[in-house]
PDB file of C-alpha atoms in Angstrom:
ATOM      1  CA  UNK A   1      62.567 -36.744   3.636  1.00  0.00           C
ATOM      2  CA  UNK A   2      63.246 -37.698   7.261  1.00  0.00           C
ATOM      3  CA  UNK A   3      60.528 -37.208  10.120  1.00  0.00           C
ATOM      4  CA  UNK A   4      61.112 -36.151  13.162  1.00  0.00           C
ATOM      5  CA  UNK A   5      58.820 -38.133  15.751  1.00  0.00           C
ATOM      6  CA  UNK A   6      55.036 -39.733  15.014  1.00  0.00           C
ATOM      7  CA  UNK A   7      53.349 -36.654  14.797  1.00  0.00           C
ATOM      8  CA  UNK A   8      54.398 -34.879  11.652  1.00  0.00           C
ATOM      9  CA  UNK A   9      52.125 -31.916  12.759  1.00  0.00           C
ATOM     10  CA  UNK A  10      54.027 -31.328  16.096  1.00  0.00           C
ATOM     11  CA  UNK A  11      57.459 -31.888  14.562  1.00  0.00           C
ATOM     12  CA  UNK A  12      58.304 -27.712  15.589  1.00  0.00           C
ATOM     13  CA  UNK A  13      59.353 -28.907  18.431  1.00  0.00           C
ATOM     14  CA  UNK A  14      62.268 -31.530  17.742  1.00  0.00           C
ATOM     15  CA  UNK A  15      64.383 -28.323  16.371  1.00  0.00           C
ATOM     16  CA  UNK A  16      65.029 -26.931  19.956  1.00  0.00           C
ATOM     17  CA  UNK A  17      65.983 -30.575  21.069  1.00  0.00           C
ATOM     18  CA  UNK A  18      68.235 -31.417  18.316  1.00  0.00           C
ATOM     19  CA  UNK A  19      70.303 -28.383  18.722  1.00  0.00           C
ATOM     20  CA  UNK A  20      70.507 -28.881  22.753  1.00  0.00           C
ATOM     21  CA  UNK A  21      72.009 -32.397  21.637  1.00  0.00           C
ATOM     22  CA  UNK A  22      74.112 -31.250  18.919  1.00  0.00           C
ATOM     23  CA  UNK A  23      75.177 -28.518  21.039  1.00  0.00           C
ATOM     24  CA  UNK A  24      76.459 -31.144  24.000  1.00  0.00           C
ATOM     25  CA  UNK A  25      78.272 -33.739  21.553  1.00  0.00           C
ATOM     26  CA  UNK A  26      80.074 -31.028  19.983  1.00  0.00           C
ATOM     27  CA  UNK A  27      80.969 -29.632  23.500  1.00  0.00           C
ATOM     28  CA  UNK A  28      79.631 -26.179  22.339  1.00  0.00           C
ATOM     29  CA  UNK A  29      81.757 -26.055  19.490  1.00  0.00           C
ATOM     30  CA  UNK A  30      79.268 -27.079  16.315  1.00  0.00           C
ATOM     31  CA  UNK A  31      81.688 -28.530  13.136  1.00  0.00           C
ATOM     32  CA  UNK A  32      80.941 -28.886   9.956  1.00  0.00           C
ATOM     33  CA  UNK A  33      79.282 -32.643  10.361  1.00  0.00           C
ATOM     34  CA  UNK A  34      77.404 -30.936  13.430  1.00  0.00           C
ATOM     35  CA  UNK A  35      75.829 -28.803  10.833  1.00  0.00           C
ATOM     36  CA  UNK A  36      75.529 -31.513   8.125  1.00  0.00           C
ATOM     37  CA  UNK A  37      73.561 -33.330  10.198  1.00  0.00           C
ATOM     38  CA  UNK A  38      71.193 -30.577  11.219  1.00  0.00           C
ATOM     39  CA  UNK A  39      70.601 -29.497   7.662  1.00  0.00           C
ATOM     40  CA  UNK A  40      69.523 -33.146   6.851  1.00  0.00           C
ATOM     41  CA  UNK A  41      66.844 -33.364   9.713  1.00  0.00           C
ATOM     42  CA  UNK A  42      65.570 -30.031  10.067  1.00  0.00           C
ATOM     43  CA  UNK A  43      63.936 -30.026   6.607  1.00  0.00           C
ATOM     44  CA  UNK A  44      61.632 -32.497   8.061  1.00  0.00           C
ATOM     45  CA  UNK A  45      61.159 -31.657  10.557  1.00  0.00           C
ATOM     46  CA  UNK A  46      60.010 -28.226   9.906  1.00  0.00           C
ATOM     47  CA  UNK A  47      57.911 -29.251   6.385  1.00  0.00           C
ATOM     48  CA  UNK A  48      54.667 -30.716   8.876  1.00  0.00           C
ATOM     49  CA  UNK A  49      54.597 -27.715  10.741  1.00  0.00           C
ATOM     50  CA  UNK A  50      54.768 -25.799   7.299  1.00  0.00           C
ATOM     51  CA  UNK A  51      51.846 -27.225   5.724  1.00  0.00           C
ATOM     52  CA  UNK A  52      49.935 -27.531   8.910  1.00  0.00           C
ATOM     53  CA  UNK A  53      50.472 -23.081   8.643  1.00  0.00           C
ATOM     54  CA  UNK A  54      49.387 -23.380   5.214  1.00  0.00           C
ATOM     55  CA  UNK A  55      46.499 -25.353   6.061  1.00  0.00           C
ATOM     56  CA  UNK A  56      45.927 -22.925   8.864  1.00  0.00           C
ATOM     57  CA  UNK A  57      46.066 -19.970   6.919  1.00  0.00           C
ATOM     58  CA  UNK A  58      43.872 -21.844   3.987  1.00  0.00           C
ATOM     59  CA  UNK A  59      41.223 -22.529   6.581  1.00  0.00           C
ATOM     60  CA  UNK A  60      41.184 -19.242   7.861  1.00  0.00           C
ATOM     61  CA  UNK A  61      41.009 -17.474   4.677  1.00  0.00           C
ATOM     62  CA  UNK A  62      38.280 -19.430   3.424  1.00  0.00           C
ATOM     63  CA  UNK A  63      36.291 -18.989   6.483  1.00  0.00           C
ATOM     64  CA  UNK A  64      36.764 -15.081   6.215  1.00  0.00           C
ATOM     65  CA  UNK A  65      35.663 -15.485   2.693  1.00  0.00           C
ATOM     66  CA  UNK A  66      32.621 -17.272   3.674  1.00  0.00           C
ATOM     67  CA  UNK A  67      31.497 -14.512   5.875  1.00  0.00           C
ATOM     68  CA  UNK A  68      32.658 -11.887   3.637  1.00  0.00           C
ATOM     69  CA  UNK A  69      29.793 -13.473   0.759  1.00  0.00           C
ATOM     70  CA  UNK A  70      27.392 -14.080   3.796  1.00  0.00           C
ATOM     71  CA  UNK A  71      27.569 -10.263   4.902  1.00  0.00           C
ATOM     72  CA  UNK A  72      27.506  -9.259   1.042  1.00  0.00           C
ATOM     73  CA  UNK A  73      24.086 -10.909   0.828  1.00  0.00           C
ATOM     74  CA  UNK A  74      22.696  -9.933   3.779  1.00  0.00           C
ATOM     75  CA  UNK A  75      23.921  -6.400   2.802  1.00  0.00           C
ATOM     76  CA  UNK A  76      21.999  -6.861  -0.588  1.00  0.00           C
ATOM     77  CA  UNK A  77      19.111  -8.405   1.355  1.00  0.00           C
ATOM     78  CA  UNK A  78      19.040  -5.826   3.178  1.00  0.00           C
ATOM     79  CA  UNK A  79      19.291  -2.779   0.739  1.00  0.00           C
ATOM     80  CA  UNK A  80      16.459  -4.467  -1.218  1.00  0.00           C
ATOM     81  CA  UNK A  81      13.826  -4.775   1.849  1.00  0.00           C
ATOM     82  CA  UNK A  82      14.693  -1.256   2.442  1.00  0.00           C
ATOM     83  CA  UNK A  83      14.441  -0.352  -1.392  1.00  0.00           C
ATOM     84  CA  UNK A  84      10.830  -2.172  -0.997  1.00  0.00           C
ATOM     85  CA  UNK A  85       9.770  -0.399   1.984  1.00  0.00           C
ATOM     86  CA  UNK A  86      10.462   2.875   0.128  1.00  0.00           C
ATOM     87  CA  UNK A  87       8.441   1.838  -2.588  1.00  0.00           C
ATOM     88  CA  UNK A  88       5.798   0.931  -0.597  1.00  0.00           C
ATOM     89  CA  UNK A  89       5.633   4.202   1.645  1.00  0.00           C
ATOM     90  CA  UNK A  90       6.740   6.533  -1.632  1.00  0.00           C
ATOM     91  CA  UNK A  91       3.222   4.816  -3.052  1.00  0.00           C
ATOM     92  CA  UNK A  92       1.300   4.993   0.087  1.00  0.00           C
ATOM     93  CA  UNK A  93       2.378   8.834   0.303  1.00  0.00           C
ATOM     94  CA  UNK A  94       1.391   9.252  -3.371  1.00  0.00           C
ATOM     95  CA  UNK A  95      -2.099   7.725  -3.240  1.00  0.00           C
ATOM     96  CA  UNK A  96      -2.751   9.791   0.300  1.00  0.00           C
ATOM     97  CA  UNK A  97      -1.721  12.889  -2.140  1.00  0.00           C
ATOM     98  CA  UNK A  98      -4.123  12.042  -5.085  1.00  0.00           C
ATOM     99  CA  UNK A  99      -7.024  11.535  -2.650  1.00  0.00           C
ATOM    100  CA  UNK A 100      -6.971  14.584  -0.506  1.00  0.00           C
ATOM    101  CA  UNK A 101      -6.305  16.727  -4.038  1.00  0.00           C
ATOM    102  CA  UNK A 102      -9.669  14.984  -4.915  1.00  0.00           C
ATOM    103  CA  UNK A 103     -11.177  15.124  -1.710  1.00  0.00           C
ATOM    104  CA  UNK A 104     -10.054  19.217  -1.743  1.00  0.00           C
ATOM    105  CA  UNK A 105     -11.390  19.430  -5.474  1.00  0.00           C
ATOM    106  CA  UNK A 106     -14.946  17.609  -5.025  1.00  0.00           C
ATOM    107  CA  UNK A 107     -15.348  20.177  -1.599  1.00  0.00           C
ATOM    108  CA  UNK A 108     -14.833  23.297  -3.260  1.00  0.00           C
ATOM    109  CA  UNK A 109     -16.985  22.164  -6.695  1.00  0.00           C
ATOM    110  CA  UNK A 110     -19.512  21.394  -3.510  1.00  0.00           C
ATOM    111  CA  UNK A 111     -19.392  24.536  -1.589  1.00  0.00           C
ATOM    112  CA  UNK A 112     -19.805  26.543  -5.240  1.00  0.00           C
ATOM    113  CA  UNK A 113     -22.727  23.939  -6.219  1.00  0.00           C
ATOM    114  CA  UNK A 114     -24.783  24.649  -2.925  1.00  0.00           C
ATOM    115  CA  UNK A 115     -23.487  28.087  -3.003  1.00  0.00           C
ATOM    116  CA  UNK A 116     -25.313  29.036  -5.849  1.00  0.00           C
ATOM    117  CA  UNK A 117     -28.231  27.652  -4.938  1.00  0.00           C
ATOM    118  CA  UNK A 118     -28.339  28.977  -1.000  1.00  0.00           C
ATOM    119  CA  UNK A 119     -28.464  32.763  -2.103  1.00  0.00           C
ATOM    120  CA  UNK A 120     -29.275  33.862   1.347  1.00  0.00           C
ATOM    121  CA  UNK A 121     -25.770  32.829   2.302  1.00  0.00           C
ATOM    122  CA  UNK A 122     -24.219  35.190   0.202  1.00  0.00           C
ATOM    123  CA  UNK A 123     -23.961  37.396   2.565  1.00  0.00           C
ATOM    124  CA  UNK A 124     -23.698  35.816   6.278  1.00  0.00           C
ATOM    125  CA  UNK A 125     -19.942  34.935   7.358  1.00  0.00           C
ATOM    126  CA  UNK A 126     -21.434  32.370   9.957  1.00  0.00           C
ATOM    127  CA  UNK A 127     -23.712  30.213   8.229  1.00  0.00           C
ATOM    128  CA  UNK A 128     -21.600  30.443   5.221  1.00  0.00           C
ATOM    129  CA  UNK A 129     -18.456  28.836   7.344  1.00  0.00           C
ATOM    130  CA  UNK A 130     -20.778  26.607   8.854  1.00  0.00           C
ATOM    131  CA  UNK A 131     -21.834  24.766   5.157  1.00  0.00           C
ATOM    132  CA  UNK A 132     -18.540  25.192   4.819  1.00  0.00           C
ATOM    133  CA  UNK A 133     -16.979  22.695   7.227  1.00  0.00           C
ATOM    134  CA  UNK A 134     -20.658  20.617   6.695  1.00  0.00           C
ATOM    135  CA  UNK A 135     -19.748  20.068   3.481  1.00  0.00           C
ATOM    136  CA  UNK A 136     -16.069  19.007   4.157  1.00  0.00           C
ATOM    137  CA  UNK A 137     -17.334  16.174   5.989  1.00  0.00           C
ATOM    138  CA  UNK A 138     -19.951  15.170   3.214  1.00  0.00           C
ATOM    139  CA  UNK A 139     -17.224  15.224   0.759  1.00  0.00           C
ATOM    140  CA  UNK A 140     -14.584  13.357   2.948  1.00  0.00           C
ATOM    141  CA  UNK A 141     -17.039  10.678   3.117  1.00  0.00           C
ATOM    142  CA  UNK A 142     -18.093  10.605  -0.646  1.00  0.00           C
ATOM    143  CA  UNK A 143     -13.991  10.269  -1.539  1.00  0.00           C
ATOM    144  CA  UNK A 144     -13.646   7.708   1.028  1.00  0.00           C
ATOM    145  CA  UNK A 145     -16.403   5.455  -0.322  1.00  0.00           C
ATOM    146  CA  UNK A 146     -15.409   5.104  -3.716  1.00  0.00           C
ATOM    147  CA  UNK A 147     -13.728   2.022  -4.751  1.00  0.00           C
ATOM    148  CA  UNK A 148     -10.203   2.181  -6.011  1.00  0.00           C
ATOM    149  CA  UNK A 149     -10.198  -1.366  -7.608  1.00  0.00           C
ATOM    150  CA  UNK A 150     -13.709  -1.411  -9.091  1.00  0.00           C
ATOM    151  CA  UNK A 151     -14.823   1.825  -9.477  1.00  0.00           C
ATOM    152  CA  UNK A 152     -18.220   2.973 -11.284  1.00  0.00           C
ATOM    153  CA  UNK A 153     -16.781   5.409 -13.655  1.00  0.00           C
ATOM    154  CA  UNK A 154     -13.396   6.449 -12.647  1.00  0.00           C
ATOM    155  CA  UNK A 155     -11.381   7.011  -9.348  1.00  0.00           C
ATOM    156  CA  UNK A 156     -11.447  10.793 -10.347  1.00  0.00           C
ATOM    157  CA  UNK A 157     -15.070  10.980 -11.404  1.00  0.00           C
ATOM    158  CA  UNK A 158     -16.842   8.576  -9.076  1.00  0.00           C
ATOM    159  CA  UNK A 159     -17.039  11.792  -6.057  1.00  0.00           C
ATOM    160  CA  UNK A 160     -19.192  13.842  -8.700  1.00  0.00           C
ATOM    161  CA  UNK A 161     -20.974  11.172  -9.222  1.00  0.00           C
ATOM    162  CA  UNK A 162     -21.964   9.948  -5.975  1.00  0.00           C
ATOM    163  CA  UNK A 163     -22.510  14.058  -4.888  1.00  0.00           C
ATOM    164  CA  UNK A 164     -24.890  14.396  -7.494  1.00  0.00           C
ATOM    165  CA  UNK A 165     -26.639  11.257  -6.365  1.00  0.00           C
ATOM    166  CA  UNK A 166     -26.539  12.273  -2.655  1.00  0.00           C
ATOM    167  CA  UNK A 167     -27.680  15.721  -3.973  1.00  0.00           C
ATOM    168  CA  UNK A 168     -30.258  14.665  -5.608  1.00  0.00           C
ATOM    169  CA  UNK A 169     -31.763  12.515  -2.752  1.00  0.00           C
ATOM    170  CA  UNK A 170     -31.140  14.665   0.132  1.00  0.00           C
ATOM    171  CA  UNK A 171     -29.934  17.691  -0.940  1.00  0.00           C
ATOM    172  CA  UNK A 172     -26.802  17.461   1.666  1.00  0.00           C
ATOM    173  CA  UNK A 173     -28.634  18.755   4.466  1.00  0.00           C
ATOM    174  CA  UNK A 174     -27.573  18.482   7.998  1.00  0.00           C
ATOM    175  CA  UNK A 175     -30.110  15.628   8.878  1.00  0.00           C
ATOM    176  CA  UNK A 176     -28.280  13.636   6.697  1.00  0.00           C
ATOM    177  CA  UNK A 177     -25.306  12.754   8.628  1.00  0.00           C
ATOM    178  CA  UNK A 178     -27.369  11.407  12.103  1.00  0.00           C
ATOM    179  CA  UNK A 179     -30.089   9.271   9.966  1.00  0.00           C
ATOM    180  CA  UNK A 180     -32.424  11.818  10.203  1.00  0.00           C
ATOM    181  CA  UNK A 181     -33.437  12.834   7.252  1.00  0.00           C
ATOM    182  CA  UNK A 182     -36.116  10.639   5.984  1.00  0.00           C
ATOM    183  CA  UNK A 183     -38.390  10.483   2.265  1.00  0.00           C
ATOM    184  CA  UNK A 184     -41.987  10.284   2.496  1.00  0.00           C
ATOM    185  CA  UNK A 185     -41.644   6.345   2.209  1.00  0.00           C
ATOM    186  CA  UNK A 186     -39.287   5.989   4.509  1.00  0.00           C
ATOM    187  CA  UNK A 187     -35.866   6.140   2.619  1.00  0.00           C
ATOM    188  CA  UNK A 188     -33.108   6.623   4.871  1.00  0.00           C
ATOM    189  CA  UNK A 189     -29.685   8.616   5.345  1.00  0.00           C
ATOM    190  CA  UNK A 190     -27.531  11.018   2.687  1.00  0.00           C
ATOM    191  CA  UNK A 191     -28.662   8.410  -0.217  1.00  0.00           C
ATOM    192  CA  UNK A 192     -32.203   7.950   0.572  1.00  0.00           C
ATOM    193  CA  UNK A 193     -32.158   3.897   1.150  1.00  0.00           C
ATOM    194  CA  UNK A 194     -35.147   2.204   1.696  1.00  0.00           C
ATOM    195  CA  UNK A 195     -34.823   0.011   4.827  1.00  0.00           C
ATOM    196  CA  UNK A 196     -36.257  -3.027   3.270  1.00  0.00           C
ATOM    197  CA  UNK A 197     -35.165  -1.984  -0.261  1.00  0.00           C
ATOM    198  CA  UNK A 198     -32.548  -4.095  -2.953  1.00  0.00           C
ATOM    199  CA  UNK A 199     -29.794  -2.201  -1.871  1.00  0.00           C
ATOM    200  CA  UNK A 200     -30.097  -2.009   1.963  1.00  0.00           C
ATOM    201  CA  UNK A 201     -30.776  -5.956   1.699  1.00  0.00           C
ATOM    202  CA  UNK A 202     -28.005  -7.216  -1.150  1.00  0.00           C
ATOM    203  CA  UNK A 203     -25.274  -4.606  -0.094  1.00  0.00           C
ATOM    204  CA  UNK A 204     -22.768  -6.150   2.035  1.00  0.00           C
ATOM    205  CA  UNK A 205     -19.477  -5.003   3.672  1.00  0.00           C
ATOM    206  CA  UNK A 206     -16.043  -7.185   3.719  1.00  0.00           C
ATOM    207  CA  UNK A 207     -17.412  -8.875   6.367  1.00  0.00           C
ATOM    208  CA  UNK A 208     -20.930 -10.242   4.654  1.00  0.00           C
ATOM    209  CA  UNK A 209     -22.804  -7.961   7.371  1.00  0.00           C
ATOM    210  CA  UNK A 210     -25.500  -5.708   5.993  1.00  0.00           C
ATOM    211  CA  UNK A 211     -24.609  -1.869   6.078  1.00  0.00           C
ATOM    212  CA  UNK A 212     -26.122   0.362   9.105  1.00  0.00           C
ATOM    213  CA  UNK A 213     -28.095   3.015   6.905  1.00  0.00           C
ATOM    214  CA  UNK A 214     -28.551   5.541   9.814  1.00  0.00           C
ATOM    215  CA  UNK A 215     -24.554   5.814   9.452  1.00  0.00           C
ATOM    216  CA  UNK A 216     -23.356   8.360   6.953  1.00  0.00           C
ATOM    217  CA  UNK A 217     -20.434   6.940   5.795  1.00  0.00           C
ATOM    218  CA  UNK A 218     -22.309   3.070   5.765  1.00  0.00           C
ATOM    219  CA  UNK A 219     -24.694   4.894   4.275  1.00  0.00           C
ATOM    220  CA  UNK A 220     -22.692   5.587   1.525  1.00  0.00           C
ATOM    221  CA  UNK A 221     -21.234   2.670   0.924  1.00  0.00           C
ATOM    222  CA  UNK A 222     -24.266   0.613   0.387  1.00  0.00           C
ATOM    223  CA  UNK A 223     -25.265   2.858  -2.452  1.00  0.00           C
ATOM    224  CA  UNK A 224     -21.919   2.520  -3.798  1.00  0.00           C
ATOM    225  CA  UNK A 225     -22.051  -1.403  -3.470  1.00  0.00           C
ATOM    226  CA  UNK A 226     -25.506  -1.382  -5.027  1.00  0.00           C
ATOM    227  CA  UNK A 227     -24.916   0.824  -7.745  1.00  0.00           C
ATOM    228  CA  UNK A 228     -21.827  -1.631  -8.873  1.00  0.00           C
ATOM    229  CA  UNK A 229     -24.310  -4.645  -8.402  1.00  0.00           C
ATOM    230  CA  UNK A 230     -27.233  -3.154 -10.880  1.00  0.00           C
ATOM    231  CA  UNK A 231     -23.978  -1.988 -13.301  1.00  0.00           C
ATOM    232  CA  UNK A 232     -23.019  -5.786 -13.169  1.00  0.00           C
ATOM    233  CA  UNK A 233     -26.584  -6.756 -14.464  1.00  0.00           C
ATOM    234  CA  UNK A 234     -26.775  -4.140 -16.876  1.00  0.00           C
ATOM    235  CA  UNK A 235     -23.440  -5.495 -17.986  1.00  0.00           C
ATOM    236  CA  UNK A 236     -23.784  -9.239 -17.296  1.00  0.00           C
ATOM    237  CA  UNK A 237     -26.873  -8.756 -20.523  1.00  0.00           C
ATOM    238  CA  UNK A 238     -24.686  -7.605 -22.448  1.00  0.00           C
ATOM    239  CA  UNK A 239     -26.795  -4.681 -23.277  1.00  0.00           C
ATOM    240  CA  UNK A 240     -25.067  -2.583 -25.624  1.00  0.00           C
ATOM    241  CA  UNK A 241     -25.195   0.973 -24.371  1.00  0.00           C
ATOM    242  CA  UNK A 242     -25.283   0.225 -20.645  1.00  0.00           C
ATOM    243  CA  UNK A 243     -23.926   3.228 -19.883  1.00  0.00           C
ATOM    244  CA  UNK A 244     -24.366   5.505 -16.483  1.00  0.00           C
ATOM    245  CA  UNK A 245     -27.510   6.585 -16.939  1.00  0.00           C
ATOM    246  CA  UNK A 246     -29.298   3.351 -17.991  1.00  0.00           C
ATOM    247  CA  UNK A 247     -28.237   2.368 -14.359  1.00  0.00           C
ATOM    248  CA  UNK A 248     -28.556   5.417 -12.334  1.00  0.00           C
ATOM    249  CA  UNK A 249     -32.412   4.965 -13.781  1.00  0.00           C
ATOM    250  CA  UNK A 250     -32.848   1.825 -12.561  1.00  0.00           C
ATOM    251  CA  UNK A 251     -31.377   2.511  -8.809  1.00  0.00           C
ATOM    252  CA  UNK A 252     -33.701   5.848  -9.053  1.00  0.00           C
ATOM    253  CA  UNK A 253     -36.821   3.547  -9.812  1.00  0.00           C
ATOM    254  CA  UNK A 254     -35.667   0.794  -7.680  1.00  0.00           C
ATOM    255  CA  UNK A 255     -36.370  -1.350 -10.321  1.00  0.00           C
ATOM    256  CA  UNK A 256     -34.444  -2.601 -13.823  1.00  0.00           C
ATOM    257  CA  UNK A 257     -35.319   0.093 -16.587  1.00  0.00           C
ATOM    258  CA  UNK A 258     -36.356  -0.780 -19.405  1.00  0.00           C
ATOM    259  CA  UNK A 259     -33.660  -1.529 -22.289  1.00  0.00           C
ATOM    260  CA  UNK A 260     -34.346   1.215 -25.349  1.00  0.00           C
ATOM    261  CA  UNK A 261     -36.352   3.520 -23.240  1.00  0.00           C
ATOM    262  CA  UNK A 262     -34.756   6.744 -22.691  1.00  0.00           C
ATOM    263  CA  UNK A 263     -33.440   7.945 -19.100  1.00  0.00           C
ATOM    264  CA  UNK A 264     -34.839  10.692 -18.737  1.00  0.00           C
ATOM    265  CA  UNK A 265     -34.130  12.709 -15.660  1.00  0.00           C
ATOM    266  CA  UNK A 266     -35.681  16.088 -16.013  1.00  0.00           C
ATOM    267  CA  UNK A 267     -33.280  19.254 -15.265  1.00  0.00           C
ATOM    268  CA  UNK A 268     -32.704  18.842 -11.831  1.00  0.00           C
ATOM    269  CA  UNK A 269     -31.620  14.587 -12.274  1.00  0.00           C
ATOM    270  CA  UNK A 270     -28.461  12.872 -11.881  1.00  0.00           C
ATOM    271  CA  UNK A 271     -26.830  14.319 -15.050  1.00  0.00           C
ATOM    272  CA  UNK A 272     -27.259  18.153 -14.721  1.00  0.00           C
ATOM    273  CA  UNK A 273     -25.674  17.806 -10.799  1.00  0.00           C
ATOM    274  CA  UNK A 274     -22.805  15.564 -12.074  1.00  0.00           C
ATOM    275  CA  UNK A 275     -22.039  17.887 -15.206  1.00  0.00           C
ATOM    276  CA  UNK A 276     -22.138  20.709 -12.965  1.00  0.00           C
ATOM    277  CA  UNK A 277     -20.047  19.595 -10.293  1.00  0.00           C
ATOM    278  CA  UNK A 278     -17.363  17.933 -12.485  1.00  0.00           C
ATOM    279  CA  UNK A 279     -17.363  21.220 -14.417  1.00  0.00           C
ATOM    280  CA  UNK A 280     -16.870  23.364 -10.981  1.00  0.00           C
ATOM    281  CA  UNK A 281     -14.376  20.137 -10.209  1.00  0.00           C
ATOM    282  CA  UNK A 282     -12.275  20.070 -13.495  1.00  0.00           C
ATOM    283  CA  UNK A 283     -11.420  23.797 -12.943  1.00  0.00           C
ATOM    284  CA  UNK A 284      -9.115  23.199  -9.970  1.00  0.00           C
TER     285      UNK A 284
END
């Protein structure tokens, strides 16, 4: 096929040119060899410029393509961090619901447990109210201290629990939330912690730092991080039958009780508050 000048690309223009030429030798009257002779070079001259479109149009289309499948992923990138996100809040929002029906069940199986045992408030609005909203804040802090990844019992039973225990020790008086209330040994705070006992000196936050007893809510967290620390001996032994009670002894005593001897508590120990109150508890 016949090209029209070096550059095959730019042959568009030789078209034009040719037919200017033709055009003068013919004296403006094409013939028939006038027109033979333009069908024999305009095929090549137009077939450059023909695949140079093609090329063009190739080029373009794969470069819309390319975009096309980069959008598509970050689309899908996209869709599946937001998917994630709405995992992670939809959980978030679920755990924030489980706790406050647990913190809402633990302060109403409170306010009946001390209730029943505070006659004289039967009948006095005021002070009733009063223990009322006291006893929301105990609880709020008893939810918040258990630990959801290593708890003692279970995440639902571990606020009984740790209400009988503060029960037990200091009755959930109003002292207990400044450092106030003190034992007759010293024993600090809502748990009764002895300054210079095992679990004010092996109880340590995230940080390694020991736990500030006169704080409530430190307070009771070192009990719960010593009560998991004298489980783990109990179960480090091996000791079959380690169970609550064995262990609640020992942090009573402040000492390791003794393996085959019975925990005895008396009716007003650990067990008959945490029966009671997961009783009052399991009927919400």
């Amino acid at each position: 096929m016949t090209k029209c000048g070096p550059n095959d690309v730019g042959g568009w223009w030789v078209e034009p040119i040719l037919c200017l030429v033709l055009k003068r030798l013919t004296m403006g009257k094409p013939s028939i060899r006038s027109w033979l002779v333009i069908a024999m070079f305009l095929p090549g001259c137009r077939e450059p410029a023909a695949r140079a479109e093609v090329h063009r149009r190739r080029v373009v289309v794969d470069k819309a393509d390319d975009w096309q499948r980069r959008f598509d992923q970050a689309h899908r990138e996209r869709i599946a961090r937001q998917t994630e996100r709405a995992h992670i809040v939809a959980e978030k929002e679920r755990k924030t619901r489980e706790i406050q029906e647990r913190f809402e069940a633990l302060h109403s199986a409170m306010y009946e447990f001390g209730l029943a045992r505070l006659s004289h408030l039967a009948d006095q609005e005021r002070p009733r109210a009063i223990y009322h909203r006291h006893l929301r804040g105990i609880a709020r802090i008893l939810v918040d201290s258990v630990d959801p990844d290593h708890p003692l019992l279970s995440k639902e039973d571990d606020p009984y629990l740790l209400a009988a225990i503060a029960y037990h020790e200091s009755s959930w008086t109003q002292a207990v939330m400044d450092g106030r209330r003190r034992g007759a040994r010293g024993e600090v705070g809502m748990f009764q912690l002895m300054p210079d006992g095992y679990c004010a000196l092996s109880a340590r936050d995230e940080r390694g730092r020991r736990f500030d007893l006169l704080d409530a809510r430190q307070n009771a967290r070192a009990a719960v991080a010593c009560l998991g620390k004298i489980r783990a001996r109990y179960e480090a032994r091996s000791v079959q039958g380690h169970d609550i009670w064995y262990w609640l002894a020992s942090y009573a005593s402040g000492k390791d009780w003794p393996v085959g001897r019975e925990a005895v508590e008396g009716p007003n120990g650990f067990r008959a508050f945490y029966q009671e109150l997961r009783e009052r508890g399991g009927q919400r």
